[in-house]
Coordinates of C-alpha atoms in Angstrom, one line a residue:
M1325 CA 92.7 116.2 113.5
R1326 CA 91.4 112.8 115.2
L1327 CA 88.0 113.9 113.5
I1328 CA 89.6 114.3 109.9
V1329 CA 91.8 110.9 110.3
I1330 CA 89.1 109.0 111.6
S1331 CA 86.4 110.2 109.1
L1332 CA 88.5 110.0 105.9
A1333 CA 90.2 107.0 107.0
A1334 CA 88.6 105.0 104.0
L1335 CA 90.0 107.8 101.5
F1336 CA 93.6 107.7 103.0
I1337 CA 93.5 103.3 102.7
S1338 CA 92.4 103.5 99.3
L1339 CA 94.9 106.4 98.1
M1340 CA 97.5 104.2 100.1
L1341 CA 96.8 101.3 97.9
V1342 CA 96.5 103.1 94.8
I1343 CA 99.6 104.6 95.0
G1344 CA 101.2 101.3 96.5
G1345 CA 99.8 99.3 93.6
N1346 CA 101.2 101.7 90.9
A1347 CA 104.3 102.5 92.2
Y1348 CA 105.1 98.6 92.3
L1349 CA 104.3 98.0 88.5
L1350 CA 106.6 101.2 87.7
T1351 CA 109.4 99.7 89.5
Y1352 CA 108.8 96.1 88.7
L1353 CA 108.4 96.3 85.0
G1354 CA 111.7 97.9 84.7
I1355 CA 113.4 95.5 86.2
R1356 CA 111.7 92.7 84.5
L1357 CA 112.1 94.5 81.3
G1358 CA 115.5 94.5 81.9
A1359 CA 115.7 90.8 82.9
E1360 CA 114.4 90.0 79.6
G1361 CA 116.9 91.8 77.8
V1362 CA 114.7 94.2 75.8
P1363 CA 116.6 97.3 74.4
P1364 CA 116.5 100.5 76.3
T1365 CA 114.5 102.6 73.8
Q1366 CA 111.8 100.1 73.8
V1367 CA 111.8 99.7 77.4
G1368 CA 111.6 103.8 77.1
F1369 CA 108.5 103.6 74.8
V1370 CA 106.8 101.3 77.2
M1371 CA 107.5 103.5 80.2
V1372 CA 106.3 106.7 77.9
A1373 CA 103.2 105.1 77.4
Y1374 CA 102.2 105.4 81.3
A1375 CA 102.8 109.4 81.0
I1376 CA 100.9 109.9 78.1
G1377 CA 97.8 108.1 79.1
F1378 CA 98.3 110.2 82.7
A1379 CA 98.5 113.3 80.7
I1380 CA 94.8 112.6 78.7
G1381 CA 93.2 110.9 81.8
S1382 CA 93.9 114.3 84.0
H1383 CA 92.4 116.2 81.1
Y1384 CA 89.1 114.2 81.0
A1385 CA 88.8 112.5 84.3
T1386 CA 86.6 115.5 85.5
N1387 CA 83.9 115.3 82.9
M1388 CA 84.0 111.5 83.6
V1389 CA 83.2 112.1 87.2
A1390 CA 80.6 114.5 86.8
K1391 CA 78.6 112.3 84.5
V1392 CA 79.0 108.7 86.2
G1393 CA 79.6 109.7 89.8
H1394 CA 82.8 109.2 92.5
I1395 CA 82.1 106.0 93.5
R1396 CA 81.0 104.3 90.3
T1397 CA 84.1 106.2 88.5
F1398 CA 86.2 105.0 91.1
A1399 CA 85.1 100.9 90.7
A1400 CA 85.4 100.9 87.2
M1401 CA 88.8 102.5 86.9
A1402 CA 90.5 100.8 89.9
S1403 CA 88.8 97.2 87.7
L1404 CA 90.2 98.5 84.5
T1405 CA 93.9 99.0 86.3
A1406 CA 93.5 95.6 87.6
M1407 CA 92.8 94.0 84.6
A1408 CA 95.4 95.5 83.1
S1409 CA 98.0 94.6 85.6
I1410 CA 96.9 90.9 85.4
S1411 CA 97.3 90.9 81.9
Y1412 CA 101.1 91.5 81.3
P1413 CA 102.0 88.1 81.5
L1414 CA 99.1 86.9 78.4
L1415 CA 101.1 88.4 75.9
D1416 CA 105.1 89.0 75.7
S1417 CA 104.8 91.7 73.3
V1418 CA 106.5 95.6 74.2
Y1419 CA 103.6 97.1 72.2
F1420 CA 101.3 95.0 73.8
W1421 CA 102.8 96.3 77.3
A1422 CA 103.1 99.6 76.2
L1423 CA 98.8 99.8 75.3
L1424 CA 98.5 98.2 78.7
R1425 CA 100.5 101.0 80.2
F1426 CA 98.8 103.9 78.6
V1427 CA 95.8 102.1 80.1
G1428 CA 97.4 102.2 83.6
G1429 CA 98.0 106.0 83.1
I1430 CA 95.0 107.0 82.1
T1431 CA 93.0 105.1 85.0
A1432 CA 95.6 106.5 87.8
A1433 CA 94.7 109.9 86.6
A1434 CA 91.2 108.8 87.2
L1435 CA 91.5 107.8 90.4
Y1436 CA 93.9 110.8 92.0
V1437 CA 91.2 113.0 90.6
I1438 CA 88.5 111.1 92.9
I1439 CA 90.6 111.2 95.7
E1440 CA 91.7 114.2 95.8
S1441 CA 88.0 115.9 95.0
W1442 CA 86.8 114.4 98.5
F1443 CA 89.6 115.6 100.4
S1444 CA 89.2 119.1 98.9
A1445 CA 85.9 118.6 99.9
V1446 CA 86.5 118.9 103.4
A1447 CA 89.9 121.5 102.8
T1448 CA 89.2 124.7 105.0
N1449 CA 91.5 127.3 105.8
N1450 CA 92.0 125.7 109.5
N1451 CA 92.6 122.1 108.5
R1452 CA 94.0 122.5 104.8
G1453 CA 97.6 122.5 106.0
T1454 CA 97.3 119.7 108.6
L1455 CA 95.4 117.3 105.6
F1456 CA 97.8 118.1 103.3
A1457 CA 100.7 116.8 105.3
L1458 CA 98.7 113.6 106.0
Y1459 CA 98.3 113.3 102.2
Q1460 CA 101.8 113.2 101.4
I1461 CA 102.8 111.1 104.4
A1462 CA 100.2 108.7 103.1
A1463 CA 101.3 109.0 99.3
Y1464 CA 105.1 108.3 100.2
G1465 CA 104.8 106.1 102.9
S1466 CA 102.9 103.7 100.4
S1467 CA 105.3 104.2 98.0
T1468 CA 108.1 103.4 100.1
L1469 CA 106.4 100.3 100.9
A1470 CA 105.9 99.1 97.3
Q1471 CA 109.8 99.4 96.7
L1472 CA 110.5 97.7 99.4
T1473 CA 108.3 94.6 98.0
V1474 CA 109.6 94.7 94.6
G1475 CA 113.0 93.2 96.6
H1476 CA 111.0 90.2 97.2
S1477 CA 109.3 89.4 93.7
E1478 CA 109.7 86.8 91.4
P1479 CA 112.0 88.8 88.6
L1480 CA 110.5 86.4 85.5
G1481 CA 107.3 85.5 87.3
S1482 CA 103.4 86.2 86.7
V1483 CA 102.5 86.2 90.4
P1484 CA 103.7 89.8 90.9
F1485 CA 101.2 91.3 88.3
T1486 CA 98.7 89.3 90.1
G1487 CA 99.8 90.6 93.2
A1488 CA 99.7 94.6 91.9
A1489 CA 96.2 93.4 90.4
L1490 CA 95.2 92.3 93.9
V1491 CA 96.1 95.4 95.8
L1492 CA 94.5 97.8 93.4
L1493 CA 91.3 95.8 93.3
A1494 CA 91.4 96.3 97.3
A1495 CA 91.5 99.8 97.1
I1496 CA 87.5 99.8 95.5
I1497 CA 86.8 97.7 98.9
P1498 CA 86.7 100.9 101.7
L1499 CA 85.4 103.4 99.2
S1500 CA 82.5 101.1 98.3
L1501 CA 81.5 100.5 101.8
S1502 CA 81.8 104.2 102.9
R1503 CA 78.8 106.4 103.3
M1504 CA 80.7 109.1 101.9
Q1505 CA 78.4 111.7 99.3
S1506 CA 79.9 112.7 96.5
P1507 CA 81.5 116.8 96.3
H1508 CA 80.5 119.1 94.0
M1509 CA 83.3 119.2 91.2
E1510 CA 83.5 122.1 88.6
P1511 CA 86.4 122.1 85.9
G1512 CA 89.0 124.9 87.0
P1513 CA 90.3 128.2 85.1
K1514 CA 92.9 127.9 82.4
M1515 CA 96.2 129.7 81.4
S1516 CA 98.2 129.2 78.0
L1517 CA 102.0 128.4 78.6
L1518 CA 103.0 131.2 76.7
T1519 CA 100.7 133.5 79.1
L1520 CA 102.4 131.9 82.5
Y1521 CA 105.9 132.3 80.7
R1522 CA 105.5 135.9 80.1
E1523 CA 104.8 136.2 84.0
A1524 CA 107.0 133.7 85.5
P1525 CA 109.4 132.1 82.9
L1526 CA 111.7 130.5 85.6
G1527 CA 109.1 128.9 87.0
L1528 CA 107.5 127.3 83.9
T1529 CA 111.2 126.1 82.6
S1530 CA 112.0 124.6 86.1
A1531 CA 108.6 122.8 86.2
F1532 CA 109.5 121.3 82.3
V1533 CA 112.7 120.7 83.3
G1534 CA 111.9 119.1 87.0
G1535 CA 109.3 116.6 84.7
I1536 CA 112.3 115.6 82.3
L1537 CA 114.6 114.4 85.1
L1538 CA 111.5 112.9 87.4
G1539 CA 110.1 111.0 84.4
A1540 CA 113.4 109.8 83.5
F1541 CA 114.5 108.8 87.1
Y1542 CA 111.1 106.8 88.4
S1543 CA 111.1 105.1 84.7
M1544 CA 114.8 104.1 83.8
V1545 CA 116.4 103.8 87.0
P1546 CA 115.4 100.5 88.0
L1547 CA 116.2 99.6 84.0
F1548 CA 119.9 101.3 84.8
G1549 CA 119.9 99.4 88.2
S1550 CA 119.6 96.2 86.2
L1551 CA 121.6 96.9 83.3
T1552 CA 124.8 97.7 86.1
N1553 CA 124.8 94.5 87.5
M1554 CA 122.3 95.1 90.8
S1555 CA 120.2 92.3 92.2
I1556 CA 116.8 92.8 92.3
A1557 CA 116.9 93.3 96.3
E1558 CA 119.2 95.8 95.4
V1559 CA 117.4 98.0 92.9
S1560 CA 113.9 97.6 95.2
K1561 CA 116.8 99.2 98.2
L1562 CA 118.1 101.9 95.6
M1563 CA 114.4 103.2 94.9
T1564 CA 112.8 102.6 98.4
A1565 CA 115.8 105.0 99.6
S1566 CA 115.3 107.7 96.9
V1567 CA 111.8 107.9 97.9
L1568 CA 112.3 108.3 101.4
M1569 CA 114.8 110.5 101.0
A1570 CA 112.7 112.9 98.5
L1571 CA 110.1 112.8 101.7
I1572 CA 112.5 113.7 104.2
L1573 CA 114.1 116.6 102.3
A1574 CA 110.6 118.2 101.3
W1575 CA 110.4 119.9 104.9
P1576 CA 113.9 121.2 105.6
L1577 CA 113.8 122.8 102.3
G1578 CA 110.4 124.5 103.0
W1579 CA 112.0 125.8 106.0
V1580 CA 115.0 127.1 103.9
C1581 CA 112.8 129.1 101.0
D1582 CA 110.9 130.8 103.6
R1583 CA 114.2 132.7 104.8
L1584 CA 116.2 133.1 101.5
Q1585 CA 115.7 134.0 98.0
R1586 CA 114.5 131.0 96.4
S1587 CA 116.0 132.3 93.0
Q1588 CA 119.5 131.8 95.1
V1589 CA 118.0 128.8 96.4
M1590 CA 117.2 127.2 92.7
L1591 CA 120.8 128.1 91.7
V1592 CA 122.3 125.6 95.0
I1593 CA 119.7 123.2 94.1
T1594 CA 120.5 122.9 90.4
L1595 CA 124.3 122.9 91.1
T1596 CA 124.0 120.0 93.9
G1597 CA 121.9 118.4 91.3
T1598 CA 124.8 118.5 89.1
F1599 CA 127.4 117.2 90.6
L1600 CA 125.1 114.4 92.1
S1601 CA 124.3 113.1 88.6
I1602 CA 128.2 112.7 87.8
G1603 CA 128.8 111.3 91.0
M1604 CA 126.3 108.4 89.5
V1605 CA 127.9 108.2 86.2
V1606 CA 131.6 107.5 88.2
S1607 CA 130.4 105.4 91.0
V1608 CA 128.8 102.4 89.1
D1609 CA 131.9 100.2 89.6
Q1610 CA 132.2 101.3 93.4
A1611 CA 130.4 99.7 96.2
F1612 CA 126.5 99.5 96.4
I1613 CA 126.0 101.4 99.6
L1614 CA 127.3 105.1 97.7
R1615 CA 125.2 104.3 94.9
L1616 CA 122.5 103.9 97.0
A1617 CA 123.5 107.6 98.7
L1618 CA 123.8 109.3 96.0
S1619 CA 120.7 108.1 93.9
A1620 CA 118.9 109.0 97.1
L1621 CA 120.3 112.5 97.5
L1622 CA 119.7 113.1 93.8
L1623 CA 116.0 112.1 93.5
G1624 CA 115.6 114.3 96.7
T1625 CA 117.3 117.0 94.9
L1626 CA 115.2 116.3 91.6
S1627 CA 112.0 116.7 93.5
M1628 CA 112.7 120.1 95.1
V1629 CA 113.0 121.5 91.5
Y1630 CA 109.1 121.3 90.6
S1631 CA 108.5 122.3 94.4
L1632 CA 110.7 125.2 93.7
A1633 CA 109.0 125.7 90.1
V1634 CA 105.7 126.2 91.5
A1635 CA 106.7 128.5 94.6
L1636 CA 108.7 130.8 92.0
T1637 CA 105.8 131.0 89.8
N1638 CA 103.5 132.0 93.0
D1639 CA 105.5 134.5 93.8
R1640 CA 105.6 136.2 90.4
I1641 CA 101.7 135.9 89.5
D1642 CA 98.5 137.3 91.3
S1643 CA 96.4 135.3 93.6
S1644 CA 93.5 135.4 91.8
A1645 CA 95.6 133.4 88.7
R1646 CA 97.2 131.0 91.1
V1647 CA 94.8 128.3 90.3
A1648 CA 94.9 128.9 86.5
A1649 CA 98.4 129.2 86.8
S1650 CA 98.9 125.7 88.8
S1651 CA 96.8 123.6 85.5
A1652 CA 99.7 125.7 83.0
L1653 CA 102.5 124.0 85.4
M1654 CA 101.1 120.5 85.6
L1655 CA 100.7 120.6 81.7
S1656 CA 104.5 121.9 81.3
Y1657 CA 105.6 119.0 83.9
G1658 CA 103.4 116.7 82.0
V1659 CA 105.0 117.3 78.8
G1660 CA 108.7 116.9 80.3
S1661 CA 107.7 113.7 81.6
I1662 CA 106.8 112.3 78.4
I1663 CA 110.4 113.3 77.0
G1664 CA 112.5 112.0 79.8
P1665 CA 111.8 108.2 79.6
V1666 CA 112.2 108.4 76.0
A1667 CA 115.2 110.6 76.0
G1668 CA 116.7 108.8 78.6
S1669 CA 116.4 105.3 76.8
M1670 CA 117.9 106.9 73.8
L1671 CA 120.8 107.7 75.4
M1672 CA 121.5 104.6 77.2
E1673 CA 120.9 102.0 74.5
A1674 CA 123.5 104.8 72.1
F1675 CA 126.0 105.0 74.8
Q1676 CA 126.1 103.4 78.1
P1677 CA 123.9 102.8 81.1
Q1678 CA 125.0 106.0 82.7
S1679 CA 124.9 108.1 80.0
M1680 CA 121.4 109.2 81.0
F1681 CA 123.0 110.5 84.1
L1682 CA 125.5 112.7 81.9
G1683 CA 122.3 114.2 80.4
F1684 CA 120.8 115.0 84.0
A1685 CA 124.0 117.0 84.6
A1686 CA 123.9 118.7 81.0
L1687 CA 120.1 119.7 82.1
L1688 CA 120.6 121.0 85.7
L1689 CA 123.7 122.7 84.3
G1690 CA 121.7 124.6 81.7
L1691 CA 119.2 125.5 84.3
T1692 CA 121.5 126.8 86.7
I1693 CA 123.2 129.4 83.7
Y1694 CA 119.1 130.2 82.7
A1695 CA 118.5 131.1 86.3
R1696 CA 121.5 133.0 87.1
H1697 CA 120.5 134.9 83.4
R1698 CA 117.1 135.8 84.6
Q1699 CA 118.5 137.2 87.8
K1700 CA 120.5 139.6 85.4
L1701 CA 116.8 140.6 83.8
M1702 CA 114.7 140.6 86.6
P1703 CA 116.1 141.1 90.3
P1704 CA 114.8 138.6 92.8
L1705 CA 112.3 139.3 95.2
P1706 CA 112.9 140.1 98.8
V1707 CA 112.1 137.4 101.1
T1708 CA 109.4 139.2 102.7
A1709 CA 107.4 139.5 99.6
Q1710 CA 107.7 136.0 98.6
E1711 CA 104.7 133.2 99.5
H1712 CA 104.7 130.8 102.1
Y1713 CA 106.5 127.4 100.3
V1714 CA 104.6 124.2 100.1
A1715 CA 106.2 121.2 99.2
T1716 CA 104.3 119.6 96.2
M1717 CA 104.1 116.3 94.9
P1718 CA 104.0 116.2 90.8
E1719 CA 103.1 112.6 90.6
T1720 CA 99.8 113.5 91.4
Q1721 CA 97.1 115.9 90.4
I1722 CA 96.2 118.1 93.7
S1723 CA 93.7 120.0 93.3
K1724 CA 93.2 123.7 93.9
E1725 CA 90.8 123.5 97.4
F1726 CA 93.5 121.0 98.8
D1727 CA 96.7 122.8 98.3
P1728 CA 97.8 124.8 101.8
R1729 CA 98.3 128.0 99.3
Y1730 CA 94.6 128.1 98.5
E1731 CA 92.2 130.2 100.6
T1732 CA 88.7 130.3 100.1
E1733 CA 86.8 133.5 100.9
E1734 CA 83.6 131.9 101.6
E1735 CA 82.4 131.9 105.2
N1736 CA 80.2 128.8 105.0
G1737 CA 82.6 126.7 102.8
P1738 CA 82.6 123.0 102.3
T1739 CA 83.1 121.0 105.4
I1740 CA 82.9 117.2 106.5
E1741 CA 79.7 117.2 106.3
D1742 CA 79.0 117.8 103.0
I1743 CA 80.1 114.5 102.2
F1744 CA 79.3 112.6 105.1
P1745 CA 75.5 112.2 107.0
D1746 CA 75.5 114.9 110.0
E1747 CA 74.9 111.5 112.3
W1748 CA 77.9 109.7 111.2
V1749 CA 80.0 112.8 111.6
Q1750 CA 79.0 113.3 115.2
A1751 CA 79.7 109.5 115.8
W1752 CA 83.2 109.7 115.1
G1753 CA 83.8 112.9 117.5
D1754 CA 85.0 113.1 121.1
D1755 CA 81.5 113.4 122.9
A1756 CA 79.6 111.2 120.3
K1757 CA 77.0 108.9 121.1
E1758 CA 75.5 106.0 119.0
K1759 CA 72.4 107.0 116.8
E1760 CA 69.9 104.9 115.1
P1761 CA 69.3 105.9 111.8
D1762 CA 66.1 108.1 111.4
G1763 CA 63.4 107.3 109.1
D1764 CA 62.1 104.9 106.4
L1765 CA 64.8 102.4 105.3
S1766 CA 63.0 100.3 103.0
A1767 CA 63.2 99.9 99.1
A1768 CA 61.1 102.8 98.5
G1769 CA 62.8 105.3 101.2
E1770 CA 64.7 108.0 100.4
E1771 CA 67.8 107.2 102.5
I1772 CA 68.7 104.5 100.5
E1773 CA 72.5 104.1 99.1
V1774 CA 74.4 101.9 97.3
G1775 CA 78.2 102.2 96.9
G1776 CA 77.8 105.6 98.5
E1777 CA 75.9 107.4 96.1
M1778 CA 71.8 108.1 96.4
I1779 CA 69.7 106.1 94.0
G1780 CA 66.8 108.2 92.6
M1781 CA 68.3 111.2 93.7
E1782 CA 69.7 114.3 92.4
E1783 CA 73.7 115.8 93.0
H1784 CA 73.0 118.3 96.1
E1785 CA 75.0 121.3 96.7
P1786 CA 77.2 121.9 99.4
G1787 CA 75.5 122.5 102.5
Y1788 CA 72.4 120.4 102.0
W1789 CA 73.4 117.9 104.3
E1790 CA 73.6 120.5 107.2
E1791 CA 70.0 122.2 106.3
K1792 CA 68.3 118.8 106.3
H1793 CA 70.2 118.0 109.8
K1794 CA 69.0 121.2 111.3
A1795 CA 65.6 120.8 109.5
K1796 CA 65.2 117.5 111.5
E1797 CA 66.4 118.9 114.7
Q1798 CA 64.2 121.5 114.8
A1799 CA 61.0 119.3 114.0
S1800 CA 62.0 116.8 116.5
V1801 CA 62.2 119.6 119.2
T1802 CA 58.3 120.7 118.2
D1803 CA 57.5 117.1 118.8
T1804 CA 58.8 117.0 121.8
D1805 CA 57.5 120.3 123.4
G1806 CA 54.3 119.4 121.8
A1807 CA 54.5 115.6 123.8
A1808 CA 55.2 117.4 127.0
E1809 CA 52.3 120.1 126.4
T1810 CA 49.8 117.5 125.3
P1811 CA 48.8 115.8 128.8
A1812 CA 48.6 119.6 130.8
A1813 CA 46.7 120.9 128.0
E1814 CA 44.4 117.9 127.8
E1815 CA 43.5 118.1 132.1
V1816 CA 43.3 122.0 131.9
T1817 CA 40.6 121.6 128.9
A1818 CA 39.1 118.5 130.9
A1819 CA 38.8 120.5 134.6
E1820 CA 37.8 123.4 132.4
A1821 CA 34.8 121.1 130.8
D1822 CA 34.1 119.9 134.3
K1823 CA 33.5 123.1 135.8
Q1824 CA 31.3 124.3 133.1
S1825 CA 29.0 121.0 133.1
P1826 CA 28.3 120.3 136.6
T1827 CA 26.3 117.1 137.1
P1828 CA 22.9 117.0 137.9
G1829 CA 22.0 117.9 141.2
E1830 CA 25.2 119.3 141.8
T1831 CA 26.2 123.3 141.7
T1832 CA 29.5 124.8 140.8
E1833 CA 29.8 125.6 144.3
S1834 CA 29.5 121.9 145.7
R1835 CA 31.7 120.8 142.9
A1836 CA 34.6 123.5 143.9
D1837 CA 34.0 122.3 147.7
D1838 CA 34.7 118.8 146.7
T1839 CA 37.9 119.6 144.4
D1840 CA 39.4 121.1 147.3
A1841 CA 38.5 118.4 150.0
E1842 CA 40.6 116.3 147.7
S1843 CA 43.2 118.5 147.0
S1844 CA 43.8 118.7 150.9
S1845 CA 43.0 114.7 151.6
K1846 CA 46.2 114.4 148.7
D1847 CA 48.7 116.4 150.4
K1848 CA 48.1 114.8 153.8
K1849 CA 51.0 112.3 154.2
P1850 CA 50.1 108.6 156.1
D1851 CA 51.5 108.2 159.4

């Protein structure tokens, strides 16, 4: 675990900066638009642009990274995200801001794909669970800190946009200075939504509903707080507590889901979410601490809906089709996250700001009825037949090799050595010694790197650096043995030559006698 944390420190730092910058912008924009008196439907239009861009970016990011490279693509996307962030104060137009959010969605999706592909390159059956847990802690931790920072921002100034841009630009530094090699990326298998619905209807439907609910919550709750007389500091605390609760409830839910039938757990979760949504409606005029507690519990409950959707789907799908099913679930969630902000903003503008939570309650109650209907049509699986539950984060694109449910069958799968030079990996170990880089480091040398990627070299398959390192070690062992044997061989050759070629007037026997005499004199110690 120590080696994973140290060697992937640059990835964790860049991940936290990217998620922190995006989470800060998402919350601050809702507060800013509410403070400027923008109608809720127009706020929803701005917010949904991010979801649309994220869906498009997720689809094309893999091809772009394969053509340009990880480091270059990451630097370009992070710079473009920062440019979009710093451009908001330039033009006070809803359409211009929606365009900037659309660009931010595309770039955010690409950044997540790049970072998680590196994590996937070192994920094995032994460390995948630990790596995934560290990833979740880093992601939710940075999002929580971002929500806290919003409370200390100017509601109508330009400094918050500049600060978010600086954070996003800072994400370039750790990866650009690292020596990581680009991992191999391949497009994953696909599955249609109709095919998945036939196999796991409750899982697909739950993912779609979860997308609507979470998309509306993250995008519109900051605006809801502003419209219901919350200060910017109170909105910041509310969002902080909500994100933190989503992280805290993830592990207890996993413990329960591995011991009870998941369809029954889904019924409890949806009914609980229904009552919490109604509580949000009636608590608008109540104390802030009550509203904060209800909001935190509601987001924690909504986050469970998507995780349960993934678990229910994996219980019904064959392991060979699990990766394709995961992509279909993400598509279903993405479509829902586009509908959520638009529908929520329409309810808020047509009636009252708290009307959005009435829509939440109606959706959750409908999902409860549908889950009960599916239980009658298809009996739930016994607990012993269920797959291991893993809490998922739908806000990011978790790749298949990174998911703890994915197990590789290859004996020599990807390792840390595939993306780091061996001598650096060993230097980060417990018993390592500092080693000087070998080889020619001139401008014409093969080992020159810029931004972590090789110049003038093609992409190598996994295991290339391991084989190269073994070849170097074998060559060094051969050279060492040869150097040790060379003096002895030269002495033997010289001795034989002297024996075979005596000087004039000297016989072989006399030469041998002289040699014995010299040996005996050397063995004697001085008094």
